[in-house]
Amino acid sequence: MATVEVALKEMMTAIEGALGAAVVDYTSGMALGTLGGGKDLDLTVAAAGNTDVIRAKVRTMEMLGLKSQIEDILITLGGQYHLVRLVTGRDGNGLFLYLVIDKTRSNLAMARHQLKRIEGQLEV
């Protein structure tokens, strides 16, 4: 099992092209931890913004009567992929992993695979 700190380090080192990572509580919008980012990538602002994305999707699914759970959400920008993966373990209710990767230096399928693996090991 991995702590938030270990999960963040793993996201940044095991996933090629990683630019920033966060573990976020989407009930409050607060990041439990961040790593990477920079002046053009404020992970605290991104954590709060992606909380709104998750809440909107959950509401929409409820209105549609969909019983399935969200695994991940992908946002594609010109030079980046933004991945949001909900933590599904017993201890992760209300949390998500947020990862930003460089499109030119990363493999999206491998990044999703690694993020799923890291999510499965996270213990909060």
Coordinates of C-alpha atoms in Angstrom, one line a residue:
M1 CA 0.0 0.0 0.0
A2 CA 1.2 3.5 -0.8
T3 CA 0.7 6.8 1.0
V4 CA -0.3 10.0 -0.7
E5 CA 3.4 11.1 -0.9
V6 CA 4.5 7.7 -2.4
A7 CA 1.7 7.8 -4.9
L8 CA 2.6 11.3 -6.1
K9 CA 6.3 10.3 -6.5
E10 CA 5.2 7.2 -8.4
M11 CA 3.0 9.2 -10.7
M12 CA 5.8 11.6 -11.5
T13 CA 8.5 9.0 -12.0
A14 CA 6.7 5.9 -13.4
I15 CA 4.7 7.8 -16.0
E16 CA 6.8 9.2 -18.8
G17 CA 6.1 12.9 -19.6
A18 CA 4.4 13.6 -16.3
L19 CA 4.2 17.4 -15.6
G20 CA 2.2 17.5 -12.4
A21 CA 0.3 15.2 -10.1
A22 CA -2.2 15.6 -7.2
V23 CA -4.4 13.6 -4.9
V24 CA -7.6 15.5 -4.3
D25 CA -10.6 15.3 -2.1
Y26 CA -13.6 16.1 -4.4
T27 CA -16.0 16.7 -1.5
S28 CA -14.0 19.8 -0.5
G29 CA -11.9 20.5 -3.7
M30 CA -8.7 20.5 -1.6
A31 CA -5.5 18.8 -2.7
L32 CA -4.2 16.4 -0.1
G33 CA -0.8 16.6 -1.9
T34 CA 0.7 17.9 -5.1
L35 CA 4.0 17.3 -7.0
G36 CA 5.3 19.1 -10.0
G37 CA 3.4 21.8 -11.8
G38 CA 4.8 25.3 -12.1
K39 CA 3.8 28.8 -13.0
D40 CA 1.8 27.6 -16.0
L41 CA 0.3 24.7 -14.1
D42 CA -1.1 25.6 -10.7
L43 CA -2.1 22.2 -9.3
T44 CA -4.2 23.7 -6.5
V45 CA -6.4 25.7 -8.9
A46 CA -6.6 22.6 -11.2
A47 CA -7.6 20.4 -8.2
A48 CA -10.5 22.7 -7.4
G49 CA -11.5 23.0 -11.1
N50 CA -11.5 19.3 -11.7
T51 CA -13.6 18.8 -8.6
D52 CA -16.3 20.8 -10.4
V53 CA -15.9 18.5 -13.5
I54 CA -16.4 15.4 -11.3
R55 CA -19.4 16.8 -9.5
A56 CA -21.0 17.8 -12.8
K57 CA -20.5 14.3 -14.3
V58 CA -21.9 12.6 -11.2
R59 CA -25.0 14.8 -11.3
T60 CA -25.4 14.1 -15.0
M61 CA -25.1 10.3 -14.5
E62 CA -27.7 10.5 -11.7
M63 CA -30.1 12.4 -13.9
L64 CA -29.6 9.8 -16.7
G65 CA -30.1 7.0 -14.2
L66 CA -26.7 5.5 -15.0
K67 CA -25.6 3.0 -12.3
S68 CA -22.0 2.6 -13.5
Q69 CA -19.1 4.3 -11.7
I70 CA -16.7 6.7 -13.3
E71 CA -13.2 5.2 -13.8
D72 CA -11.4 8.1 -15.3
I73 CA -12.0 11.4 -17.2
L74 CA -9.7 12.5 -20.0
I75 CA -9.3 16.2 -20.9
T76 CA -7.2 16.7 -24.1
L77 CA -5.5 20.0 -24.6
G78 CA -3.2 21.1 -27.5
G79 CA 0.0 19.9 -25.8
Q80 CA -1.2 18.0 -22.7
Y81 CA -3.5 15.3 -21.5
H82 CA -5.2 15.8 -18.1
L83 CA -6.2 12.6 -16.5
V84 CA -8.6 12.4 -13.5
R85 CA -9.0 8.9 -11.9
L86 CA -11.4 8.4 -9.1
V87 CA -10.1 6.3 -6.2
T88 CA -12.4 3.3 -5.7
G89 CA -10.9 1.5 -2.8
R90 CA -12.5 1.4 0.6
D91 CA -10.3 4.2 1.9
G92 CA -10.6 6.4 -1.2
N93 CA -14.2 7.4 -1.2
G94 CA -14.3 11.0 -2.3
L95 CA -10.7 11.1 -3.7
F96 CA -9.3 11.3 -7.1
L97 CA -5.8 11.3 -8.7
Y98 CA -5.0 14.1 -11.1
L99 CA -2.2 13.8 -13.6
V100 CA -1.0 16.1 -16.3
I101 CA 1.2 14.6 -19.0
D102 CA 3.0 16.1 -22.1
K103 CA 1.3 14.7 -25.3
T104 CA 4.6 14.6 -27.2
R105 CA 6.6 12.7 -24.5
S106 CA 4.0 10.3 -23.2
N107 CA 1.9 7.2 -24.1
L108 CA -1.7 7.8 -23.1
A109 CA -2.6 4.1 -22.8
M110 CA 0.5 3.4 -20.6
A111 CA -0.2 6.5 -18.5
R112 CA -3.8 5.3 -17.9
H113 CA -2.6 1.8 -17.0
Q114 CA 0.0 3.1 -14.5
L115 CA -2.5 5.5 -13.0
K116 CA -4.9 2.6 -12.4
R117 CA -2.1 0.6 -10.8
I118 CA -1.1 3.5 -8.5
E119 CA -4.8 4.1 -7.6
G120 CA -5.1 0.4 -6.6
Q121 CA -2.2 0.7 -4.2
L122 CA -3.2 4.0 -2.6
E123 CA -4.0 4.0 1.1
V124 CA -5.2 7.1 2.8

